[in-house]
Short mmCIF file of C-alpha atoms in Angstrom, two decimals:
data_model
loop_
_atom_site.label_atom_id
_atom_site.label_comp_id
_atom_site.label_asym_id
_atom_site.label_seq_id
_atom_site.Cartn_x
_atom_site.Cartn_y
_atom_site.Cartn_z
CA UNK A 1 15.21 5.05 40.84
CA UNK A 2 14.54 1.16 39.46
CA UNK A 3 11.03 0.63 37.90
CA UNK A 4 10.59 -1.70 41.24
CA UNK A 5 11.08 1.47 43.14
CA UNK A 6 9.11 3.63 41.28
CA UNK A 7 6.06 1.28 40.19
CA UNK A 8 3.69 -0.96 42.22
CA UNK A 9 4.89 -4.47 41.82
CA UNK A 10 2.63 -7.50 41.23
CA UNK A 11 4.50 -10.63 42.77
CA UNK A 12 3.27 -13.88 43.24
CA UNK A 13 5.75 -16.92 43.85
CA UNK A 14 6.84 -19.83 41.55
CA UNK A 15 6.35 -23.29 42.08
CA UNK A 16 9.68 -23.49 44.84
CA UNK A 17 8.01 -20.70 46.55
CA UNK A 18 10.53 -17.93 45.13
CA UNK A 19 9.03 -14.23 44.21
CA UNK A 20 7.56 -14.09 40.92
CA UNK A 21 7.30 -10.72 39.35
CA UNK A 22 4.85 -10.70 36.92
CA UNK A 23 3.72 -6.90 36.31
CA UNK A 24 4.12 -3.55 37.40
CA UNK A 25 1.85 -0.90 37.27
CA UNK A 26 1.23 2.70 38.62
CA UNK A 27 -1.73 4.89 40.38
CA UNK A 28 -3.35 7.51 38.36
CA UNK A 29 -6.85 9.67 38.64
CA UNK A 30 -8.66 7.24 36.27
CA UNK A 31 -7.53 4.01 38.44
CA UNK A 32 -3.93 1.93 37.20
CA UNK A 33 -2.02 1.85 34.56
CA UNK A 34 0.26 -1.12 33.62
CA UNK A 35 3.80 -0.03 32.91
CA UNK A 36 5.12 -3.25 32.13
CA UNK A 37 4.54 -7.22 32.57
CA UNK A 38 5.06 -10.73 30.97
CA UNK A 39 3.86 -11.89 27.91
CA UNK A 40 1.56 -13.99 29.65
CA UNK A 41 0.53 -11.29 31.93
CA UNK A 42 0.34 -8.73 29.31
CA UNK A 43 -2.32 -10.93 27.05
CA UNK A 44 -4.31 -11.96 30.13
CA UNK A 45 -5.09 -8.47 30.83
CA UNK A 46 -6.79 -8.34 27.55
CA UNK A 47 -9.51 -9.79 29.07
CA UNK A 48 -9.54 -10.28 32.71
CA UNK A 49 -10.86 -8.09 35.49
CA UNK A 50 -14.34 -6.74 35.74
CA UNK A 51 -14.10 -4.59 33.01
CA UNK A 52 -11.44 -4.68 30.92
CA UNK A 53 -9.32 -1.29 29.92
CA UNK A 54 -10.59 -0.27 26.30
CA UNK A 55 -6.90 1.81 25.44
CA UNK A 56 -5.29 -0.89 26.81
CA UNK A 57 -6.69 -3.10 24.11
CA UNK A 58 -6.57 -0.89 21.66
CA UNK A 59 -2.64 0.02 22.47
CA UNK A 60 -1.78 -3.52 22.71
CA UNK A 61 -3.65 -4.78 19.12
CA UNK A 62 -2.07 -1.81 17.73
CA UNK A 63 1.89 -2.48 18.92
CA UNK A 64 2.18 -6.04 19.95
CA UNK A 65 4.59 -6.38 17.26
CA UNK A 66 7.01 -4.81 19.02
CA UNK A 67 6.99 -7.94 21.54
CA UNK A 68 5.83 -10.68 19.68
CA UNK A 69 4.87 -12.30 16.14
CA UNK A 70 1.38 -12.18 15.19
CA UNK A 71 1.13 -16.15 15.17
CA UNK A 72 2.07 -16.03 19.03
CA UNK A 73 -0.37 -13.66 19.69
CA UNK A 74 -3.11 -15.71 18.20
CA UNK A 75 -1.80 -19.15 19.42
CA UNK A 76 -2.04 -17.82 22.94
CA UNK A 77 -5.49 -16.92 22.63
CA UNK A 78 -6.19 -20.00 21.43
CA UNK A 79 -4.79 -21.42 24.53
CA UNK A 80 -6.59 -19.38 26.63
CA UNK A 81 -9.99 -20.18 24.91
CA UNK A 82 -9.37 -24.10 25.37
CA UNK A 83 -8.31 -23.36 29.31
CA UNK A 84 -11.33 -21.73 30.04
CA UNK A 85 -13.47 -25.25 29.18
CA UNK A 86 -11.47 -25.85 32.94
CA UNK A 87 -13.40 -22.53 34.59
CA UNK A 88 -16.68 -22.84 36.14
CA UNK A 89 -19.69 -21.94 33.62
CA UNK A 90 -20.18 -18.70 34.94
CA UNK A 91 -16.53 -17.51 34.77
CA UNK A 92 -15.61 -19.76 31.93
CA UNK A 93 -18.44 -17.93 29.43
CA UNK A 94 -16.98 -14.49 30.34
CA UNK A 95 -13.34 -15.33 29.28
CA UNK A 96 -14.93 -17.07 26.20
CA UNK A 97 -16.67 -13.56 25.39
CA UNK A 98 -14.18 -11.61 26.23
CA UNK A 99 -11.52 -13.58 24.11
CA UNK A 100 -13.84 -13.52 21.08
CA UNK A 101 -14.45 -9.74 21.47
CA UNK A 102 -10.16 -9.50 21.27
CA UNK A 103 -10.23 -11.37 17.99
CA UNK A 104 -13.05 -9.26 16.44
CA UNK A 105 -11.56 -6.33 17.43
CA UNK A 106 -8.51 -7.36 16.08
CA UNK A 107 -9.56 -8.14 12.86
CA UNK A 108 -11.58 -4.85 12.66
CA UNK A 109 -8.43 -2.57 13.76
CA UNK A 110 -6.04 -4.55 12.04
CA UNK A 111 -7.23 -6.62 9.68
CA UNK A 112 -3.83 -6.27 7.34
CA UNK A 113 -2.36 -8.89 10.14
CA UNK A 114 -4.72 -11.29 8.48
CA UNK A 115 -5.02 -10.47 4.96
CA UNK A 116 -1.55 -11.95 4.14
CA UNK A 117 -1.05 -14.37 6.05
CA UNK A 118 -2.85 -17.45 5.18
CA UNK A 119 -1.51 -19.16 8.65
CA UNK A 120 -3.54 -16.25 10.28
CA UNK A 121 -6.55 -16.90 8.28
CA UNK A 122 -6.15 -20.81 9.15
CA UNK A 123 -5.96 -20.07 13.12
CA UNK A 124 -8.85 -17.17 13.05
CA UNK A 125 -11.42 -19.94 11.07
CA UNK A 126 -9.83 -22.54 14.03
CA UNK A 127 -10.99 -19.87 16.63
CA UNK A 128 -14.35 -20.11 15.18
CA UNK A 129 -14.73 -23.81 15.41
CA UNK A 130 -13.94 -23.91 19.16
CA UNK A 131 -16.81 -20.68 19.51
CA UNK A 132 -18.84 -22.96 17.52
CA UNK A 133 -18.53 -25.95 18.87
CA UNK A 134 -19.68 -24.91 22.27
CA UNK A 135 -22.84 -24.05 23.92
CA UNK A 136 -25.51 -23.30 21.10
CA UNK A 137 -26.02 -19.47 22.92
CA UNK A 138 -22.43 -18.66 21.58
CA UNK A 139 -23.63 -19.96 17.63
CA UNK A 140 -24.12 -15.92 17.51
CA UNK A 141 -20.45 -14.49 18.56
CA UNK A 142 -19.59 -17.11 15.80
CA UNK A 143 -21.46 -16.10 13.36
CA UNK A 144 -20.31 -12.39 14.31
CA UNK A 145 -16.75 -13.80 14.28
CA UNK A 146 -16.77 -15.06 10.40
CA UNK A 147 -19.08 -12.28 8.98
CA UNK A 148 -16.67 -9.93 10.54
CA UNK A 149 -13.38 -11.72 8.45
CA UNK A 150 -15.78 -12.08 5.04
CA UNK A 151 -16.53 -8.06 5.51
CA UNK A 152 -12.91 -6.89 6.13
CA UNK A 153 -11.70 -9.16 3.16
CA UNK A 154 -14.52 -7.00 0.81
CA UNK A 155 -13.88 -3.92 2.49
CA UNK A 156 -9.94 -4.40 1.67
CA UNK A 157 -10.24 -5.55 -1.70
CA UNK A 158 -12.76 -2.96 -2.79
CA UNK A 159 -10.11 0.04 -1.01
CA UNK A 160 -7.19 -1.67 -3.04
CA UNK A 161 -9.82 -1.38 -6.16
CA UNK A 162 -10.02 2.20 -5.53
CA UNK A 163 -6.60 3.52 -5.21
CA UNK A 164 -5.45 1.95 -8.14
CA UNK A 165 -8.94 3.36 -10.04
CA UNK A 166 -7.80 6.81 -8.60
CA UNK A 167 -4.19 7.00 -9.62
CA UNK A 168 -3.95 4.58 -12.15
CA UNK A 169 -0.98 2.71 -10.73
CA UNK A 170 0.08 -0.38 -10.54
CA UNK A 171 -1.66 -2.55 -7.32
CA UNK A 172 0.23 -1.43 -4.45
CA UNK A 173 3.01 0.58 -6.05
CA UNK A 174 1.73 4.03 -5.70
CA UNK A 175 3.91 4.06 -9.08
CA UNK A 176 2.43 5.04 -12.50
CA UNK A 177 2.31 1.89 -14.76
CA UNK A 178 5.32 1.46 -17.19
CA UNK A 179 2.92 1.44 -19.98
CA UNK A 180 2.00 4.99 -19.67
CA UNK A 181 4.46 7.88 -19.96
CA UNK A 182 4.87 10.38 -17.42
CA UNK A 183 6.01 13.18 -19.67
CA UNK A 184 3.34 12.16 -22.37
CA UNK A 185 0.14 12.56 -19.98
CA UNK A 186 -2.59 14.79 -21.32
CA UNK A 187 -5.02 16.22 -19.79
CA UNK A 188 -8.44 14.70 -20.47
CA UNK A 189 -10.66 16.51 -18.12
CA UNK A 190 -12.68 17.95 -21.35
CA UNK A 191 -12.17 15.30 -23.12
CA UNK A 192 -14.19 13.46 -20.76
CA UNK A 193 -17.04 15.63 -20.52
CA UNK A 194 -17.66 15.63 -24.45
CA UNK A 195 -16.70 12.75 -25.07
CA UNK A 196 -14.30 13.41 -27.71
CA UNK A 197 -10.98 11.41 -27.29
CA UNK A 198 -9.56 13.63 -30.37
CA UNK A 199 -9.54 16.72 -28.77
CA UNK A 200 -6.23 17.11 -26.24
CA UNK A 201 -5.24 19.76 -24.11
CA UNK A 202 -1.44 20.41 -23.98
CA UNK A 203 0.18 18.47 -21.38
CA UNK A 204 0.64 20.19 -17.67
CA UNK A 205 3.51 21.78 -16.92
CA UNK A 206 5.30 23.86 -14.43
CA UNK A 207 5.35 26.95 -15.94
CA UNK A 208 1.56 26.96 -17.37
CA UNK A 209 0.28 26.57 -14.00
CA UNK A 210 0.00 29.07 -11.29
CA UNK A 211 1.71 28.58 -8.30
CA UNK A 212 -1.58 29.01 -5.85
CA UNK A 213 -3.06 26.22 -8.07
CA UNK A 214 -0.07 23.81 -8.06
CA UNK A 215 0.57 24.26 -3.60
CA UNK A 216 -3.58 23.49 -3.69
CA UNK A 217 -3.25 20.09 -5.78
CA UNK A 218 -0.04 18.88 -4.56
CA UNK A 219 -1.60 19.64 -0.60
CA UNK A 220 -4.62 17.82 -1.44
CA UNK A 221 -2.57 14.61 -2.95
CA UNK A 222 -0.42 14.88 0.19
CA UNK A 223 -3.44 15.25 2.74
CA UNK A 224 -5.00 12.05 0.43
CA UNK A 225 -1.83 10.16 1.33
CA UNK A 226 -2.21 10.86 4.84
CA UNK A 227 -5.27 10.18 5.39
CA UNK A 228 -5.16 6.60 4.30
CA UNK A 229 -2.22 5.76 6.72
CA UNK A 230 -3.54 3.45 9.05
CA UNK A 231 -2.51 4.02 13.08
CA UNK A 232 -0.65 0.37 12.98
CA UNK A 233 1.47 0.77 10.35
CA UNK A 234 3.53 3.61 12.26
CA UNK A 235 4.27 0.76 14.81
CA UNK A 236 4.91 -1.89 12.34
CA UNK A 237 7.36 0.57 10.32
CA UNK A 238 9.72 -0.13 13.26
CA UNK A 239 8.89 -3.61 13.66
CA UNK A 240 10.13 -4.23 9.35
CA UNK A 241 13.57 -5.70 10.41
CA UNK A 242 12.70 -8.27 12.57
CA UNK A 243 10.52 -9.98 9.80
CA UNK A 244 10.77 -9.07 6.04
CA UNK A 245 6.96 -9.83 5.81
CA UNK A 246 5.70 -6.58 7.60
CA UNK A 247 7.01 -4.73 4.36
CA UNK A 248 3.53 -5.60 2.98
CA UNK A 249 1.91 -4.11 6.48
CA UNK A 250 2.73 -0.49 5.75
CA UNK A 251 2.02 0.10 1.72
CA UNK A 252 0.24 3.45 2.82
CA UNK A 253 2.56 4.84 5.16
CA UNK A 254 4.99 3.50 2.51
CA UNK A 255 3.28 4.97 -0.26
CA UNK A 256 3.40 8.33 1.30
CA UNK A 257 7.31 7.98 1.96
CA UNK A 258 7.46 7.54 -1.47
CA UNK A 259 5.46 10.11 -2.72
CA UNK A 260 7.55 12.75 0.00
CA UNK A 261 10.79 11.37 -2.57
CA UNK A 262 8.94 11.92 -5.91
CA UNK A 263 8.30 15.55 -4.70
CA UNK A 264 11.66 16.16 -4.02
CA UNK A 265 13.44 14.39 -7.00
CA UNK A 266 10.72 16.27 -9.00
CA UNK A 267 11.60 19.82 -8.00
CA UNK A 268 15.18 18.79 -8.70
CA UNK A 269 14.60 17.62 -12.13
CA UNK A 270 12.64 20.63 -13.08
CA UNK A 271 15.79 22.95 -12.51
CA UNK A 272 17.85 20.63 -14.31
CA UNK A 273 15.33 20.51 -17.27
CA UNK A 274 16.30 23.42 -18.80
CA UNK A 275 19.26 24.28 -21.24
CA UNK A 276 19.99 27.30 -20.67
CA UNK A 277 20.84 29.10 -17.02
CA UNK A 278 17.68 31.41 -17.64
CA UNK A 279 15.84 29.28 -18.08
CA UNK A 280 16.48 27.14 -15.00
CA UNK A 281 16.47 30.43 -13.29
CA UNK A 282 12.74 31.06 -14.34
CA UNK A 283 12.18 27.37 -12.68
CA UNK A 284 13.78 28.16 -9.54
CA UNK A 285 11.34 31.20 -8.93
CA UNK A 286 8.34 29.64 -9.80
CA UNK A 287 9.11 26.31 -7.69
CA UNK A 288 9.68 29.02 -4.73
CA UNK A 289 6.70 30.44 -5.30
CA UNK A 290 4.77 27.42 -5.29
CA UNK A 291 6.70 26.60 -1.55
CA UNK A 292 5.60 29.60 -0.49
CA UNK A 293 2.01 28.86 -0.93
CA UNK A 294 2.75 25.45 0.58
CA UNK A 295 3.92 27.24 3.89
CA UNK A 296 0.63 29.37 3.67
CA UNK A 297 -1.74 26.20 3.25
CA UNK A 298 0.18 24.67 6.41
CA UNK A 299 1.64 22.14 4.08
CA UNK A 300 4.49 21.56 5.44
CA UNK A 301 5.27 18.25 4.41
CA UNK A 302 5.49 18.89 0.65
CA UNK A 303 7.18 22.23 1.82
CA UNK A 304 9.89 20.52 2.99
CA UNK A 305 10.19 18.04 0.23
CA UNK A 306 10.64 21.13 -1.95
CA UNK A 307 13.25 22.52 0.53
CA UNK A 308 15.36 19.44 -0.16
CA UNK A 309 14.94 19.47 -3.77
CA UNK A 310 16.49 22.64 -3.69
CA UNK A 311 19.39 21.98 -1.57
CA UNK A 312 20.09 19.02 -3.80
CA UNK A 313 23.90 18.70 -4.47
CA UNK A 314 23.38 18.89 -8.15
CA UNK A 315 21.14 21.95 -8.43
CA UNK A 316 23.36 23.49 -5.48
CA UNK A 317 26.53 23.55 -8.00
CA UNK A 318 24.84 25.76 -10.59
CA UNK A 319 26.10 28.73 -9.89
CA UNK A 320 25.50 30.95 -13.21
CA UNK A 321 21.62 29.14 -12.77
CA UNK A 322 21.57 31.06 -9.68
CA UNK A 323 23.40 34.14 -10.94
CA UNK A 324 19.90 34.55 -12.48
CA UNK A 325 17.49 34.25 -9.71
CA UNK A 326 16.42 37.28 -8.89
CA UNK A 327 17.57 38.07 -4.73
CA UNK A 328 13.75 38.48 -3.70
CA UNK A 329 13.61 34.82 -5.00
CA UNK A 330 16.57 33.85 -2.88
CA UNK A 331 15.55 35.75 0.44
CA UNK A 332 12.34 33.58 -0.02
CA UNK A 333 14.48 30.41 -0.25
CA UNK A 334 16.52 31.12 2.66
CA UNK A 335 13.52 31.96 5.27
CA UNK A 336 11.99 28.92 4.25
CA UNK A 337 15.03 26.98 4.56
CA UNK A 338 15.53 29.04 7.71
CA UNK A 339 11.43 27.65 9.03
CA UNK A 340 12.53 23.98 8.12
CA UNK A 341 15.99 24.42 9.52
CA UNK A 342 17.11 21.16 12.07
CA UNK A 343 18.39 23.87 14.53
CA UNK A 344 17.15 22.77 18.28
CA UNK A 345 15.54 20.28 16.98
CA UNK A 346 13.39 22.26 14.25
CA UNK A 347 12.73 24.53 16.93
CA UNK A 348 10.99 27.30 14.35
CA UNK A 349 9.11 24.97 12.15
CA UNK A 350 7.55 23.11 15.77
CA UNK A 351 7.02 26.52 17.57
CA UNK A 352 5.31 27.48 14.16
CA UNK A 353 2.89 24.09 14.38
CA UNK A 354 1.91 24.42 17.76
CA UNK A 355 0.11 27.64 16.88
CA UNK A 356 -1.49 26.61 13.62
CA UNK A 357 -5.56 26.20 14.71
CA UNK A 358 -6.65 22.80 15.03
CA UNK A 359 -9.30 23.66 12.52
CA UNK A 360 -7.09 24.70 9.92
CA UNK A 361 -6.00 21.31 7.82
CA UNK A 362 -2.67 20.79 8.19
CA UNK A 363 0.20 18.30 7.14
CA UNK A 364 2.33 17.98 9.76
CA UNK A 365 6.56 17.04 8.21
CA UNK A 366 6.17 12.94 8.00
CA UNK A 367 9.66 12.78 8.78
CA UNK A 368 10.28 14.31 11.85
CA UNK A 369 7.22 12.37 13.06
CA UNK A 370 9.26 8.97 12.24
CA UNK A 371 11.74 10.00 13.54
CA UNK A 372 10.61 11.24 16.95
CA UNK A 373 8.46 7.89 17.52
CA UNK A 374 11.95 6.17 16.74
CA UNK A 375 13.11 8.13 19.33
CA UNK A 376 10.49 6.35 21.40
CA UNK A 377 11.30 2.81 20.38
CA UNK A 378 14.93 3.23 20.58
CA UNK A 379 14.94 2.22 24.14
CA UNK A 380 15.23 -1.70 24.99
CA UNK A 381 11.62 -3.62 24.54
CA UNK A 382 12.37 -4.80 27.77
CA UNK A 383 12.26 -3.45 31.16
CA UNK A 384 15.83 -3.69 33.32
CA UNK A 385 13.31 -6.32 35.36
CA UNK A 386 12.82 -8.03 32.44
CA UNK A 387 9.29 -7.55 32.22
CA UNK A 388 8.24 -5.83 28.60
CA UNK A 389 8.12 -2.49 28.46
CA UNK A 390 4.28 -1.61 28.03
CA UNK A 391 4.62 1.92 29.33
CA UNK A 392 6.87 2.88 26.02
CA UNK A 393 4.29 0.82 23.89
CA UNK A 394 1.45 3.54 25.26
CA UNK A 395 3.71 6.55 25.05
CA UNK A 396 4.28 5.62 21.33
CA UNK A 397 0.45 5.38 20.38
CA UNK A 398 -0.20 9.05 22.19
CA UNK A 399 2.38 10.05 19.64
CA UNK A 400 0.56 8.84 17.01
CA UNK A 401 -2.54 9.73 17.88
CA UNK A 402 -1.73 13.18 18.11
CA UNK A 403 -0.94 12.58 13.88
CA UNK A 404 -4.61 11.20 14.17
CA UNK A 405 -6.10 14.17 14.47
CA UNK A 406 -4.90 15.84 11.40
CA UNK A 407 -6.97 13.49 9.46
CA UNK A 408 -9.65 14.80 10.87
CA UNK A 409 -9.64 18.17 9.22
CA UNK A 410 -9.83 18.09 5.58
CA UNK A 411 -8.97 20.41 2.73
CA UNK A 412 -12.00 22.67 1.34
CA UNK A 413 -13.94 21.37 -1.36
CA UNK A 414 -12.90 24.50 -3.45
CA UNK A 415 -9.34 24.07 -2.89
CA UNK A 416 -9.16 21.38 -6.24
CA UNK A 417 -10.47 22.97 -9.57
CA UNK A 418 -8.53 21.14 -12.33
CA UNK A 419 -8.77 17.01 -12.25
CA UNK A 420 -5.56 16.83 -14.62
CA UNK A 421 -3.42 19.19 -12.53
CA UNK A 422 -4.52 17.09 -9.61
CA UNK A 423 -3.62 13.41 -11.80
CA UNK A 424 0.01 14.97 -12.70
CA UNK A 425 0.92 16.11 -8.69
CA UNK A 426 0.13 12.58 -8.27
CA UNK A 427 2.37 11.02 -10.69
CA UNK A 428 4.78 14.32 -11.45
CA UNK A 429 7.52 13.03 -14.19
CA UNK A 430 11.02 12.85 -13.47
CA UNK A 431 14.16 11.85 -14.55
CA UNK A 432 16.05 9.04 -12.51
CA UNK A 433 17.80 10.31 -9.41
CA UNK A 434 21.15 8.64 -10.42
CA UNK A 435 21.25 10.80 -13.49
CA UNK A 436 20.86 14.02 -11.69
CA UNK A 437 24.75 14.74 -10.86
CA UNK A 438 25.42 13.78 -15.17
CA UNK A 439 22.51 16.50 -16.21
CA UNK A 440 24.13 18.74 -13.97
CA UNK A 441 27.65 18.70 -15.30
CA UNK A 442 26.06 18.63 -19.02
CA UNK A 443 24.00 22.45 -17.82
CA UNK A 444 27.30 23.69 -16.38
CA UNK A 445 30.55 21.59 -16.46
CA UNK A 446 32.84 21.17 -13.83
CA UNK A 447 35.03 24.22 -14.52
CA UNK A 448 32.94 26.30 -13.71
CA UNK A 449 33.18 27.94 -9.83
CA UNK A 450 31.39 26.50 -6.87
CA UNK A 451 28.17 28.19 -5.91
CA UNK A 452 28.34 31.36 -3.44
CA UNK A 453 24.19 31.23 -2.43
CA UNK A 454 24.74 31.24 1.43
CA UNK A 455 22.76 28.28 2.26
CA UNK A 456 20.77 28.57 6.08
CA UNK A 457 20.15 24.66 6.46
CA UNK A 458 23.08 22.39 7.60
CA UNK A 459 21.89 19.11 7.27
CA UNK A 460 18.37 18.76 5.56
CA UNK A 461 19.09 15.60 4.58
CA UNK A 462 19.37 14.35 8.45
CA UNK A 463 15.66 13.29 8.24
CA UNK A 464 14.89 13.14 5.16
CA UNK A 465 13.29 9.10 4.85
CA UNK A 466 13.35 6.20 2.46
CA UNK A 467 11.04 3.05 2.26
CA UNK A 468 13.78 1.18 1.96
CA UNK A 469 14.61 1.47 5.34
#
């Protein structure tokens, strides 16, 4: 069945009196839902009607990007603003409301659209003047207008202050500063309190801390990543090849990708640390006893960034490292590389979600999440009838929202009990990736046999993400 078949049409006729389609749109409980429509059709329903659709706007603010450049957007409001000076008073007031309510809502949903784009900035202040430079009774939506831009630019800059208070990184990066050592961090939690710089603690490490204490810190990093992921950036993720620019509209969602890597090179790197097979051994248990406290904390995020540390081709090869591991340690490895297994579609690890309690926090695999809203947007922009496809924009934001709610539920306050624990999951020190294979070979060179650890996963890599995408 076409869409014309199986949606109500919306025709009117061109200026040669041909048929014009210009939206379709289906029947539901709640009244109609557009499914699809022109640019020009698509904005106008931002504000016409009696009452205009509250999703709808909130949808379309959130994934226009997917149809059209941010400029556009604003430049037809614009337009629309200086046609309504054509409408009588009555009718021409409303759209003028109604447009300036789209703009302020705009810049309070997504005010990163504006932040960095000085053009933006320039066309928002230009939306002000027309408001403005009306009828004195709209010198108040104005007003409401500008204070709205000066608190969002506070309100940004003061968030940006605080995440790089909090982890000490450079602005943006999510990255420890070069200055400052990894390896050589300290803790300074009792420092702190008595206020004695000379007096150090010895440095964390893997093997000092127990694993309930290390799956608590790294979930509540994770959950703190999370959390600050703003709904727009999942649809401007998929919007980053189209315009190199939106790389600065997703440093959260970004800086949680990147965090998801860390995890994993880390657990690599702490297997490889180690001289001697026994040693590595030791590792091995105690990073799969830390996972297994993940799985119990629903973390499964960080779980499965441990999974594929793990299953990394250079820890995979040491086979007289794993010679050592005691087989209660490798059962454990195997049914949680059984839980996070691709099979039908991670069939155990999403039967296993859907039966967590929704009042239980929970970190949800970031991964699979990106890759079933790709799934989503893989699909042509455009309807077959050429009209843009609106219905896959709204089946992309349910999606997300369902992530939404995670947020919502946050780790218990006595979850965190040591501040430096909680500074090194944030930063946790490894060597560089391309030197993994090298460290390898140096712990056990090449001569030695390939590993025989059955190994339950066949591709864990197949979702595994990068922000360089």
């Amino acid at each position: 069945m076409s869409e014309d078949e199986k949606y109500n049409p919306f025709i009117t006729k061109d200026d040669d009196g041909n048929p014009l389609l210009l939206m379709i749109f289906s029947y539901e409980k709640d009244g109609y839902t557009i499914e699809g429509g022109t640019l020009e059709q698509l904005v106008e329903q931002l504000y016409c009607g009696t009452c205009p659709d509250a999703d709808y706007i909130q949808t379309f603010l959130l994934g226009y990007k997917l149809f059209m450049q941010s400029e556009e957007l604003m430049d037809m409001l614009l337009q629309k603003f200086a046609d309504s000076e054509s409408y009588e008073e009555e009718q021409g007031d409303m759209v003028k409301l109604r447009l300036s309510n789209i703009v302020t809502q705009w810049l309070e949903r997504v005010w990163v659209d504006f932040h960095y784009s000085d053009v933006m900035i320039e066309k928002v202040d230009k939306f002000v003047q027309l408001v403005s430079s009306g009828h004195p009774r709209f010198l108040p939506v104005a007003m409401k207008l500008e204070n709205t831009m000066q608190k969002k630019k506070r309100e940004w800059e003061e968030s940006l202050r605080e995440e790089d208070r909090q982890s000490g990184s450079l602005p943006g990066s999510g990255c420890p500063s070069p200055a400052e050592s990894p390896v050589s961090m300290r803790r300074s939690n009792s420092d702190s309190k008595n206020n004695d710089k000379s007096k150090r603690r010895k440095p964390v490490t893997l093997m000092e801390v127990t694993p309930s204490q290390f799956a608590r810190h790294l979930h509540c990093v994770d959950f703190d990543l999370m959390s600050k992921v703003e709904i727009h950036e999942y649809f401007t993720y998929f919007c980053r090849k189209k315009d190199p620019k939106y790389h600065l509209l997703t440093q959260h969602l970004d800086n949680w990708i990147n965090h998801w890597n860390k995890v994993s090179a880390w657990v690599t790197s702490e297997i490889l640390h180690d001289e001697t097979p026994r040693a590595r051994a030791a590792k091995i248990e105690r990073l799969i006893d830390i996972a297994k406290q993940l799985k119990q904390l629903f973390s499964f995020n960080t779980l499965y960034a441990f999974v594929t540390g793990f299953n990394h081709s250079s820890v995979m090869r040491l086979k007289k490292t794993w010679d050592h591991v005691k087989s209660s340690s490798q059962t454990s490895l195997n049914d949680l590389e059984e839980f996070m297994s691709n099979v039908e579609n991670f069939g155990q690890y999403r039967k296993h979600l859907g039966k967590v309690p929704k009042t239980v926090c929970t970190i949800p695999l970031l991964s699979l999440i990106l890759r079933d809203i790709e799934f989503l947007n893989v699909n042509s922009p455009k309807l077959k009838n050429g009209l843009w496809n609106f219905g896959k924009l709204r089946l992309i934001k349910n999606k997300i929202s369902e992530l939404e709610r995670y947020k919502m539920i946050k780790p218990q306050n006595h979850i965190i009990t040591d501040d430096d624990i909680l500074v090194y999951c944030r930063r946790l020190p490894t060597v560089p990736c391309a030197s993994f294979y090298d460290v390898s070979l140096e712990r056990e060179p090449k001569d030695q046999p390939r590993p025989t650890r059955p190994v339950s996963v066949s591709s864990l890599s197949s979702v595994a993400t990068s922000s360089s995408s």
